[in-house]
C-alpha atoms as an extended CHARMM CRD file, in Angstrom:
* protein
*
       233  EXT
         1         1  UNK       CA            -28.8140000000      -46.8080000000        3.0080000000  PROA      1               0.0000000000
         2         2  UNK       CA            -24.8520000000      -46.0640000000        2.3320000000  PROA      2               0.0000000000
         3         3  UNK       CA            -24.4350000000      -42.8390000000        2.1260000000  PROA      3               0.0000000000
         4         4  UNK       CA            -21.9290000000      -41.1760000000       -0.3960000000  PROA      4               0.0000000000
         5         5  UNK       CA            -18.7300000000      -39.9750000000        0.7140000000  PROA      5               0.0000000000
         6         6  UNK       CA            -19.0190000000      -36.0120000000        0.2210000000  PROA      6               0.0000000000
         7         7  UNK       CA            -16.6000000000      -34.8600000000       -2.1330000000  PROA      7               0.0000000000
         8         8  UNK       CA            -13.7000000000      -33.3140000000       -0.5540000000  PROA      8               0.0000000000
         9         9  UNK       CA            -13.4570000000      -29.5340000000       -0.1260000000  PROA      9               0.0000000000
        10        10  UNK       CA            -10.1560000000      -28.5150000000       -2.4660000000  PROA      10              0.0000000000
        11        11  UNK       CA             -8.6190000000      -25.4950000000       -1.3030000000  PROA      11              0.0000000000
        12        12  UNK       CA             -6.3470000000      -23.0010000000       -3.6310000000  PROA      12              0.0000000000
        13        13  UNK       CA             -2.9150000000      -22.9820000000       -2.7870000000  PROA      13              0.0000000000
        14        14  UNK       CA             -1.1500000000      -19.5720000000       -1.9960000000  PROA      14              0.0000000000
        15        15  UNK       CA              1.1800000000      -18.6000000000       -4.5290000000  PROA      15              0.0000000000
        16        16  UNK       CA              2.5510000000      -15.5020000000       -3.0520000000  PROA      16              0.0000000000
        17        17  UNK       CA              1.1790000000      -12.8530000000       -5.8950000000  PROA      17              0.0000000000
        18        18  UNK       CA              3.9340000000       -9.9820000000       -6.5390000000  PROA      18              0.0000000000
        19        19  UNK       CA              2.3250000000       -6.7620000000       -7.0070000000  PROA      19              0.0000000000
        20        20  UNK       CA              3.5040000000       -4.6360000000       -9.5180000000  PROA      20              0.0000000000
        21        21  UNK       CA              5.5840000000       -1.9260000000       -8.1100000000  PROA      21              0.0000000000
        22        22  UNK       CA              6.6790000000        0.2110000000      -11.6060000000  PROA      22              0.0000000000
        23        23  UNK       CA              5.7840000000        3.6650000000      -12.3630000000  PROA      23              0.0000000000
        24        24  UNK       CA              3.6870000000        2.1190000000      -15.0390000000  PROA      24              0.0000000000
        25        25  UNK       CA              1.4420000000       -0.0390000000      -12.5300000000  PROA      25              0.0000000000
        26        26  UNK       CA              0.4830000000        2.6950000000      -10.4920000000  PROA      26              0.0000000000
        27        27  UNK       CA             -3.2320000000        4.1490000000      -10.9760000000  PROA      27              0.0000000000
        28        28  UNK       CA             -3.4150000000        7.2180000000      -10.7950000000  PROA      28              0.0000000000
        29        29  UNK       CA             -6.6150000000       10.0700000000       -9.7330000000  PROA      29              0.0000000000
        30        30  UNK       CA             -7.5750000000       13.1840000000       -7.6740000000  PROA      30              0.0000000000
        31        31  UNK       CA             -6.6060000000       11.3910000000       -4.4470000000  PROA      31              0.0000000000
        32        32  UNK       CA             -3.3070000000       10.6620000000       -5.3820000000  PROA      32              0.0000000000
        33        33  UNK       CA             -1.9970000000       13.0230000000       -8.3430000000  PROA      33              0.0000000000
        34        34  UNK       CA              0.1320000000       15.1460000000       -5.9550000000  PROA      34              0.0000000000
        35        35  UNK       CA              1.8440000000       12.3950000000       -4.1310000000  PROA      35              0.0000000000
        36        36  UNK       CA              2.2360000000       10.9600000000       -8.1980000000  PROA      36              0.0000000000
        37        37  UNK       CA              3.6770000000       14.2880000000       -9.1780000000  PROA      37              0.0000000000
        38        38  UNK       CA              5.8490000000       14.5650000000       -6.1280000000  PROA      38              0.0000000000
        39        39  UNK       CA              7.4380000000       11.6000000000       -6.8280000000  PROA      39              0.0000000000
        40        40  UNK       CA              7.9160000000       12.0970000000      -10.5890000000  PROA      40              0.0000000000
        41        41  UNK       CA              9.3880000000       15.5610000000      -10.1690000000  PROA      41              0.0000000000
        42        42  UNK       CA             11.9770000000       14.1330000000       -8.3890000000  PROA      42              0.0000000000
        43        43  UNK       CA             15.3300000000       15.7710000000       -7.2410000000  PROA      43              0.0000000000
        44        44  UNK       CA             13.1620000000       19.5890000000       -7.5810000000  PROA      44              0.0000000000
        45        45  UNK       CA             11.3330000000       18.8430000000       -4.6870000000  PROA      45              0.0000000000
        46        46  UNK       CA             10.0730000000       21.4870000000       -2.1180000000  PROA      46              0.0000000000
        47        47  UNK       CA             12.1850000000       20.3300000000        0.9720000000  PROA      47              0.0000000000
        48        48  UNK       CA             15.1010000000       17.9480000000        2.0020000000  PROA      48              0.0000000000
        49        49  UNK       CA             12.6210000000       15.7610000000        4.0630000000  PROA      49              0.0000000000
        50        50  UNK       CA              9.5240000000       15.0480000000        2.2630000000  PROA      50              0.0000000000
        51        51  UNK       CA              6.6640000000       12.5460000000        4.5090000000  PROA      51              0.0000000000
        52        52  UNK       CA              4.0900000000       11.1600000000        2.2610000000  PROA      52              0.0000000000
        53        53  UNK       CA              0.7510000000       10.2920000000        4.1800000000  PROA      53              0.0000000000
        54        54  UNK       CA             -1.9990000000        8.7100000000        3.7400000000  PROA      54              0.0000000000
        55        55  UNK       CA             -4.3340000000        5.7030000000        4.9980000000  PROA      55              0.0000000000
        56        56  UNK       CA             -3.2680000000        1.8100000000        5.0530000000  PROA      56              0.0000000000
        57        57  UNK       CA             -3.3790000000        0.2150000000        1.6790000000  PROA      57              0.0000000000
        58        58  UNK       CA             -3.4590000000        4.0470000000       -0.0170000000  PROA      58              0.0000000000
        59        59  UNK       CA             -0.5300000000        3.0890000000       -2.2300000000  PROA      59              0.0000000000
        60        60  UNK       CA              2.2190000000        5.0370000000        0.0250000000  PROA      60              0.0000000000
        61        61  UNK       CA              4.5860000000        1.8740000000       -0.5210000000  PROA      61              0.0000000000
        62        62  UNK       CA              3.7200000000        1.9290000000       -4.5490000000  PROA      62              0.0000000000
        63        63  UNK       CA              5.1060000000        5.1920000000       -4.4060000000  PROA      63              0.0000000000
        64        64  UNK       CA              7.8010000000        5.1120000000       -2.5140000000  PROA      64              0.0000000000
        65        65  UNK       CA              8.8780000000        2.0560000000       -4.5440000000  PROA      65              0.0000000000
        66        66  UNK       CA              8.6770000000        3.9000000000       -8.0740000000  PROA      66              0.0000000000
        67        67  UNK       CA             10.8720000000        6.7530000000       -6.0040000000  PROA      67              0.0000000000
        68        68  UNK       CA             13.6630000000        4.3620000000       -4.2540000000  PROA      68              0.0000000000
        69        69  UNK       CA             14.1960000000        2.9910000000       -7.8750000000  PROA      69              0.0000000000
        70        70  UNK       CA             14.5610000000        6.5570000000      -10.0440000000  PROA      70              0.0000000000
        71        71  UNK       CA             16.6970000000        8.3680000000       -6.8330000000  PROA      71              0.0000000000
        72        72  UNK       CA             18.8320000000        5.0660000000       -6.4290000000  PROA      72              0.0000000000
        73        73  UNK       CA             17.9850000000        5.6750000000       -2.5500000000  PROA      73              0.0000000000
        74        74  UNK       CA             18.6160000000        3.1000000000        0.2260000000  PROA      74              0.0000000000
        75        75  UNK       CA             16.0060000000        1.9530000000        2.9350000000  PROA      75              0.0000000000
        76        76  UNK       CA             16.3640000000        2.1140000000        6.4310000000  PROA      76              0.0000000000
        77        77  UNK       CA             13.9690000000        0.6180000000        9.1050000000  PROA      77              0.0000000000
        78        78  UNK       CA             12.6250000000        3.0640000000       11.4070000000  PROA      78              0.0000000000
        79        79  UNK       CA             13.4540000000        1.5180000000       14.2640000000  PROA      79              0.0000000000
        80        80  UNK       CA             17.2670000000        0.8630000000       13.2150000000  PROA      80              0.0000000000
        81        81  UNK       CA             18.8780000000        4.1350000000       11.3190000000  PROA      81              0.0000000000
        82        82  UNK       CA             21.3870000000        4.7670000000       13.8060000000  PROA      82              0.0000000000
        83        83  UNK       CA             23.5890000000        2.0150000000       12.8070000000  PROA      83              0.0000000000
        84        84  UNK       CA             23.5400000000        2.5110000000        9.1910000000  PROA      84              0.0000000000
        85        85  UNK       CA             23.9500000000        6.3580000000        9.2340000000  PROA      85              0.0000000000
        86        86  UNK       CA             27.6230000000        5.4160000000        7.9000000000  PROA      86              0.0000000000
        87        87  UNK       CA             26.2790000000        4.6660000000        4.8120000000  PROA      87              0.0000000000
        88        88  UNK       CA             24.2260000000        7.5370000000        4.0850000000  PROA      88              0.0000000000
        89        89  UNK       CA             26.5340000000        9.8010000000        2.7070000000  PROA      89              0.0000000000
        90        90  UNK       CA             25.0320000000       11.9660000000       -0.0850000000  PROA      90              0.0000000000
        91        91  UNK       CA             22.9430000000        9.0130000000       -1.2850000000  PROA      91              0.0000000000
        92        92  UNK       CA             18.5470000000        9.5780000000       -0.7890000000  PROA      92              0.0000000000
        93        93  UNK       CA             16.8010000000        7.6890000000        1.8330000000  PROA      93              0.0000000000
        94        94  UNK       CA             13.6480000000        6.1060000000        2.3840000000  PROA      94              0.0000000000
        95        95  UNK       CA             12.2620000000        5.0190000000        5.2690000000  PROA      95              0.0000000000
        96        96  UNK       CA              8.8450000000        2.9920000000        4.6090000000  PROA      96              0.0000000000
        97        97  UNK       CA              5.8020000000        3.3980000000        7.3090000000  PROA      97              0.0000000000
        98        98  UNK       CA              7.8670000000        5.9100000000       10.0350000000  PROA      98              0.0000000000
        99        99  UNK       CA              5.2850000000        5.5840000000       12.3450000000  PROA      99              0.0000000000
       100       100  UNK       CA              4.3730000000        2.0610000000       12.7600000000  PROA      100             0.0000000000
       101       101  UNK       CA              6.6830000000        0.5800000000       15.7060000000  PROA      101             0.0000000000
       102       102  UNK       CA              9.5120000000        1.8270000000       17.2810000000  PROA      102             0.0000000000
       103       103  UNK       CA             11.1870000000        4.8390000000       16.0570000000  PROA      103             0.0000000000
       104       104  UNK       CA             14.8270000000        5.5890000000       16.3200000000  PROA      104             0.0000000000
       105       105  UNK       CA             14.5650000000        8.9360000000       17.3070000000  PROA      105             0.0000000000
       106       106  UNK       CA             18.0340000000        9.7870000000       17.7740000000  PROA      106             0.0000000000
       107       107  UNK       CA             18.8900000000        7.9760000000       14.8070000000  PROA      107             0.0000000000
       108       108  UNK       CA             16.5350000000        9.7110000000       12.9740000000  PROA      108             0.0000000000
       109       109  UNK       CA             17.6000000000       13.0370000000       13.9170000000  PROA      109             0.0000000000
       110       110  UNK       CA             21.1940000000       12.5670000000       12.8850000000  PROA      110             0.0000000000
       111       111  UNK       CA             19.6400000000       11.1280000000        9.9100000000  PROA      111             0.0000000000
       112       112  UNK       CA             17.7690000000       14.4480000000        9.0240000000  PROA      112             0.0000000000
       113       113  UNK       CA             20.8170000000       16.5880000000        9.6590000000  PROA      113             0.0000000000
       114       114  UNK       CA             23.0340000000       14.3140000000        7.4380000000  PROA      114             0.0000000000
       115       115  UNK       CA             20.4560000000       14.3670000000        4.5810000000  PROA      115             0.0000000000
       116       116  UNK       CA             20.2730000000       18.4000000000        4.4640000000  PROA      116             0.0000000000
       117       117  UNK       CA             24.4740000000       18.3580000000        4.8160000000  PROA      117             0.0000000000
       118       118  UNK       CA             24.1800000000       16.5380000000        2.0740000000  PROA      118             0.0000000000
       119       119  UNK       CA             21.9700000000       18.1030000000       -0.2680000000  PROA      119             0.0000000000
       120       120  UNK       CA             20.2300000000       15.1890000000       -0.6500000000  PROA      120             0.0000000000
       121       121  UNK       CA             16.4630000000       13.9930000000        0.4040000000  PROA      121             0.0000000000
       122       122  UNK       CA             14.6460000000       11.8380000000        2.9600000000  PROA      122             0.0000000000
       123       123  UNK       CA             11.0830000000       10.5970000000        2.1140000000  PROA      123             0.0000000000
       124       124  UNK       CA              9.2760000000        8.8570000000        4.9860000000  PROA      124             0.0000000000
       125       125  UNK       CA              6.1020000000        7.3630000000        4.2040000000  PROA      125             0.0000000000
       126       126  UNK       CA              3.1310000000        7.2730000000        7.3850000000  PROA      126             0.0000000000
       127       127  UNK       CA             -0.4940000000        6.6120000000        7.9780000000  PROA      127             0.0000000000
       128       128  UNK       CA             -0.3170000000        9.3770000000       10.3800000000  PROA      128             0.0000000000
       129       129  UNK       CA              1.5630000000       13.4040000000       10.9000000000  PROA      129             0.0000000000
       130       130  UNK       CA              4.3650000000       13.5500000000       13.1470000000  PROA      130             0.0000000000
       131       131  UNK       CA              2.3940000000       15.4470000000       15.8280000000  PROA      131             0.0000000000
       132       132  UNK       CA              0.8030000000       11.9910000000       16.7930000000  PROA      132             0.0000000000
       133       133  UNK       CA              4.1000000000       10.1770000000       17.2110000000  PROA      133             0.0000000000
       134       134  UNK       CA              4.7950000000       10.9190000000       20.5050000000  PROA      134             0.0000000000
       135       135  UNK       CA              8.1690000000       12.1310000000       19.5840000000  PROA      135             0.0000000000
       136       136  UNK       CA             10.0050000000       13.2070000000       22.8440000000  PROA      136             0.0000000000
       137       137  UNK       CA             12.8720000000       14.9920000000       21.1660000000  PROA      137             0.0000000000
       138       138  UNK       CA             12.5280000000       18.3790000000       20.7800000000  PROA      138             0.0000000000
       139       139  UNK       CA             15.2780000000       19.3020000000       18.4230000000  PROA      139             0.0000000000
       140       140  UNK       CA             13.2120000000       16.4770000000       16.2420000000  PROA      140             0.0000000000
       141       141  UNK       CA              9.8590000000       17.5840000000       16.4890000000  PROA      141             0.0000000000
       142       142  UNK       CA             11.3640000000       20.5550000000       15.2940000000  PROA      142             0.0000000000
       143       143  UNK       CA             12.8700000000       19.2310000000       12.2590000000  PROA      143             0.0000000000
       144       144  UNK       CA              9.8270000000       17.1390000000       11.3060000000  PROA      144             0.0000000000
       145       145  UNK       CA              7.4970000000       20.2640000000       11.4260000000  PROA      145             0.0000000000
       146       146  UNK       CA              9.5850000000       21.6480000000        8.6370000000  PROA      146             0.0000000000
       147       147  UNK       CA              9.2530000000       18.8470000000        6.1850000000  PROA      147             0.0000000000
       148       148  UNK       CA              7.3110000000       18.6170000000        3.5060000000  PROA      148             0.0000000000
       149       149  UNK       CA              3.8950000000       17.0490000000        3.5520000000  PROA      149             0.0000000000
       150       150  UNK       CA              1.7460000000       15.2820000000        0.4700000000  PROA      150             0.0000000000
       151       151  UNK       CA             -1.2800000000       13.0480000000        2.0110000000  PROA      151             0.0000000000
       152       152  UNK       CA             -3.2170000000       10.8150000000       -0.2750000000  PROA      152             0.0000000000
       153       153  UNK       CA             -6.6430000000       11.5840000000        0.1610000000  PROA      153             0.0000000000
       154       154  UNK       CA             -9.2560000000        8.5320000000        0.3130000000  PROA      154             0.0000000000
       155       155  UNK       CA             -9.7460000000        6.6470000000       -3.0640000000  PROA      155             0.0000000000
       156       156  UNK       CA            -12.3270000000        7.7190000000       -5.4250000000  PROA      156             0.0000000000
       157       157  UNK       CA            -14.1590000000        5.8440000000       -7.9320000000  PROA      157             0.0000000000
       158       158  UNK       CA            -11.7800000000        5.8130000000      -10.5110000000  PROA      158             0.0000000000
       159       159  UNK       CA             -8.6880000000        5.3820000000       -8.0930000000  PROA      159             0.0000000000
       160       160  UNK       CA            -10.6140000000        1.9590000000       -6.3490000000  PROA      160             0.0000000000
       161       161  UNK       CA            -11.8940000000        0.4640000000       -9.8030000000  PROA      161             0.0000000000
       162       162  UNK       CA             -7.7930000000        1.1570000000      -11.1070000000  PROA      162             0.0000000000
       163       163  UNK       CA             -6.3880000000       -0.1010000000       -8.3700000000  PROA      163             0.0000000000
       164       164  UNK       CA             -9.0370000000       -3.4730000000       -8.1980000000  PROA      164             0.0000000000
       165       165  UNK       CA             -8.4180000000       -4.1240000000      -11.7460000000  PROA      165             0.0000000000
       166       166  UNK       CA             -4.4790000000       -4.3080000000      -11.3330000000  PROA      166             0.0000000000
       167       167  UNK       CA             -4.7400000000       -6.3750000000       -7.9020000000  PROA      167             0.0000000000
       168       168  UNK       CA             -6.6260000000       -9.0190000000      -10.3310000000  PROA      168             0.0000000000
       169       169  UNK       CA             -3.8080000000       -8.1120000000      -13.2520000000  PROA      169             0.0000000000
       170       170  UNK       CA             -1.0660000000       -8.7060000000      -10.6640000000  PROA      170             0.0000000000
       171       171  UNK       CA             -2.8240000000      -12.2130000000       -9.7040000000  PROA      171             0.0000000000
       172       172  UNK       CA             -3.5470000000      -12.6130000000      -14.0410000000  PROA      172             0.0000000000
       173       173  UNK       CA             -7.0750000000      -12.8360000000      -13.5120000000  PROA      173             0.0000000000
       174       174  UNK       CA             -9.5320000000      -11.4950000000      -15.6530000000  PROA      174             0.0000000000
       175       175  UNK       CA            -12.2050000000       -9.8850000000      -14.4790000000  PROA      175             0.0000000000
       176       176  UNK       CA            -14.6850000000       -7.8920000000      -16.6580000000  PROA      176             0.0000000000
       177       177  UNK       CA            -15.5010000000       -4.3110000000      -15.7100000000  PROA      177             0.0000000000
       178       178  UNK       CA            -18.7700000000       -5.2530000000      -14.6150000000  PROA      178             0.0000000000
       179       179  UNK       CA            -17.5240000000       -6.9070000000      -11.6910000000  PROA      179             0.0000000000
       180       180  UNK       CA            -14.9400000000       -4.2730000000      -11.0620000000  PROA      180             0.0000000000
       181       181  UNK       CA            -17.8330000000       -1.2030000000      -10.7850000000  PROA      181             0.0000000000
       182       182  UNK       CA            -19.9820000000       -3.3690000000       -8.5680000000  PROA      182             0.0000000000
       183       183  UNK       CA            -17.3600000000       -4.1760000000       -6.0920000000  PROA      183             0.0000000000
       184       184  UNK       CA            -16.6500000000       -0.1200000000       -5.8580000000  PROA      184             0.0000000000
       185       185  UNK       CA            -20.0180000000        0.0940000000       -5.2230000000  PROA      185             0.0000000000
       186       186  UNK       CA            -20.3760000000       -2.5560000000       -2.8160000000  PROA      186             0.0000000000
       187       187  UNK       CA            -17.1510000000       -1.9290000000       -0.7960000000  PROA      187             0.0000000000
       188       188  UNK       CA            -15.9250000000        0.0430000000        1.7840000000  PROA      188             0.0000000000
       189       189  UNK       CA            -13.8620000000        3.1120000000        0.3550000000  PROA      189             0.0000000000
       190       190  UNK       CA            -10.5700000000        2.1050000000        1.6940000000  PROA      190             0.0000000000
       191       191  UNK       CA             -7.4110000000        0.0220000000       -0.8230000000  PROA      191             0.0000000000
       192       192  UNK       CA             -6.5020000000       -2.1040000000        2.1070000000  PROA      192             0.0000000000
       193       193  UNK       CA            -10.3200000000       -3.8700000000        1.9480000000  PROA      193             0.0000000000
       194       194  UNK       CA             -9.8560000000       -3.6710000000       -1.7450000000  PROA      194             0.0000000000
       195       195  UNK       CA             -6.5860000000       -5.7190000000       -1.1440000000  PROA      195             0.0000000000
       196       196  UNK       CA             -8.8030000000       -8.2790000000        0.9010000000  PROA      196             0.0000000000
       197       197  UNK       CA            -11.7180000000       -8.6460000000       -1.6390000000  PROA      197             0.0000000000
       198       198  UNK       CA             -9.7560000000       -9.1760000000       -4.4260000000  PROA      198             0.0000000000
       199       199  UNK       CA             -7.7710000000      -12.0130000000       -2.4330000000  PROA      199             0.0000000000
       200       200  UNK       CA            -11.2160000000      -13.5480000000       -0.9460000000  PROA      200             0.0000000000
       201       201  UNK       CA            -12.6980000000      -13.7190000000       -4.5350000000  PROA      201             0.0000000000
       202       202  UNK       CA             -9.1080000000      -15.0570000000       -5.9430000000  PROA      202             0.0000000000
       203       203  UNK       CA             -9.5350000000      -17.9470000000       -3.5070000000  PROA      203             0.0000000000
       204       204  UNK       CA            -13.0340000000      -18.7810000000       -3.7390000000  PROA      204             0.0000000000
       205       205  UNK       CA            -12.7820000000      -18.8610000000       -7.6100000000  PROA      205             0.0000000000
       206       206  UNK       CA             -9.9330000000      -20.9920000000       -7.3480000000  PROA      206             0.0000000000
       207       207  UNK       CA            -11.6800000000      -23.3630000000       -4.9350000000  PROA      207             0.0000000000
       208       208  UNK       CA            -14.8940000000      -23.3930000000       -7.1790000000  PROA      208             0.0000000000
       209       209  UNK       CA            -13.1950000000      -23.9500000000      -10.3330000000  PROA      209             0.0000000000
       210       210  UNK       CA            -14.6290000000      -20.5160000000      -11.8270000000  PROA      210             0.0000000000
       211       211  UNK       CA            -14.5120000000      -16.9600000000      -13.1060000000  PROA      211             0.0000000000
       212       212  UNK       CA            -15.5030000000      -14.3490000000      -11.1590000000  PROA      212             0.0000000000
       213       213  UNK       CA            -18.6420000000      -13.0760000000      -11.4630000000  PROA      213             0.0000000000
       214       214  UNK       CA            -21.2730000000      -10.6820000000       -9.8820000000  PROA      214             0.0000000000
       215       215  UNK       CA            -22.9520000000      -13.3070000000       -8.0090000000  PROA      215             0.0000000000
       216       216  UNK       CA            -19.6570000000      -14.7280000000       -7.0640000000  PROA      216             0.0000000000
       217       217  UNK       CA            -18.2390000000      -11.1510000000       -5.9720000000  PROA      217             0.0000000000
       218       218  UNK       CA            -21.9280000000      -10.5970000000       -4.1000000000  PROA      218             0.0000000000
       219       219  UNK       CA            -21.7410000000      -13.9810000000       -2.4280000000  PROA      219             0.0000000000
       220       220  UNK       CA            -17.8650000000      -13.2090000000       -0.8730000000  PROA      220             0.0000000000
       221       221  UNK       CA            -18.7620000000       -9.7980000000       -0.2220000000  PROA      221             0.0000000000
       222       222  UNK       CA            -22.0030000000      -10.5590000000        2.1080000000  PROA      222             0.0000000000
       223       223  UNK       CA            -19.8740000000      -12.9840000000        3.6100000000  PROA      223             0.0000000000
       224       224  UNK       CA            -16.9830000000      -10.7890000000        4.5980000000  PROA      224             0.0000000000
       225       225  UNK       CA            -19.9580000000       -8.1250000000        5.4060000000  PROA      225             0.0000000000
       226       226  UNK       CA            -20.7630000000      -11.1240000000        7.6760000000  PROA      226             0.0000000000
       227       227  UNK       CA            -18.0590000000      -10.9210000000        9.6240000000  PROA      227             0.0000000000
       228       228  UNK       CA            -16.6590000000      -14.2640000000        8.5390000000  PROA      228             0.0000000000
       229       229  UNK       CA            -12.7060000000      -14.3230000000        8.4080000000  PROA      229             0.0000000000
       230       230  UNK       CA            -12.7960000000      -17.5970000000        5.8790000000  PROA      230             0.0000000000
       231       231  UNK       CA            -15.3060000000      -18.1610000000        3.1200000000  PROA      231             0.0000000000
       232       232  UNK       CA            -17.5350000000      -21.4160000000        3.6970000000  PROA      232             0.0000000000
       233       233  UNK       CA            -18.4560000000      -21.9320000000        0.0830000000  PROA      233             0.0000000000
């Protein structure tokens, strides 16, 4: 007996989805109103050096975003400010996720010191507080303990339904709310497996040729539960 040829498996090509990064996109709750309000009351803000904390995926980059755009600030790279402090001047800086690599220290430091010259700001964005860093220079530690601090708390129900709903909206996928409250009831409470959920179910609804449903969303999430890094669907 000749056996069929199995139909072959079609798999979704990646588009490279742009998240929406506006003022307008951002979802706001509880866990992150005072980062929100931080960056919207913009220049009154409490120090020259402001760090925004908070978890992977928490948004921190959203923020910082909607803040480089309004103060017309440049970014730096953490590990690379001393050889752009020339063109600070009086304008705001950002430096996005401080405490992930290398950190100029020195760089840094000079950085600080230029910014309150200035009159101007510095907002650093981290997953952790600067006592963690292993920062060997005194005169910085120093500085860094007087900064400002606004952490985003873990998401809550509202903040991980919001932010799930606009992950599909930045992807233009519809998904009906529904789907949206069981995954924040199924999921761990963190944005960054949020991020990964959403992109699972994108691809398997892609590769199955339909919406997204409960039993769809169930299915990826017992598989990911499962501990498997690609769908076998």
């Amino acid at each position: 007996m000749t056996r069929e040829p199995s139909k072959p498996r079609q798999l979704p090509l990646d588009l490279g989805h742009s998240p929406g990064l506006t003022r307008d996109d951002l979802v706001v709750s509880q866990a992150n109103a005072q980062a929100a309000a931080l960056i919207d009351r913009w220049p009154e803000w409490p120090a020259p050096v402001v760090l925004l904390a908070g978890p992977a995926g928490s948004g921190k980059s959203h923020l910082a975003a909607i803040w480089r755009e309004h103060a017309g600030a440049i970014e730096l790279s953490p590990s690379d400010i001393s050889a752009h402090l020339g063109e600070v001047g009086a304008v705001p800086v950002l430096i996005d996720d401080a405490d992930q690599g290398r950190l100029d220290q020195e760089g840094l430091f000079h950085l600080i010191n230029t910014v309150r010259g200035a009159g101007s700001h510095l907002l650093l964005t981290t997953r952790s507080f600067p006592a963690s860093w292993g920062v060997s220079l005194p005169d910085l530690a120093s500085r860094l303990k007087a900064a400002a601090t606004v952490e985003i708390e873990e998401p809550d129900d509202m903040l991980l339904a919001g932010v799930i709903t606009k992950l599909f909206a930045d992807r233009q996928v519809e998904v009906e709310p529904h789907v949206v409250q069981f995954l924040v009831r199924r999921i761990e409470r963190s944005l960054s497996t949020a991020i990964r959920v959403v992109d699972r179910l994108d691809r398997a609804a892609l590769e199955q040729k339909t919406r997204i449903t409960r039993a769809l969303a169930a299915e990826t999430i017992g598989a990911l539960d499962a501990g498997q890094g690609e769908l076998e669907l």
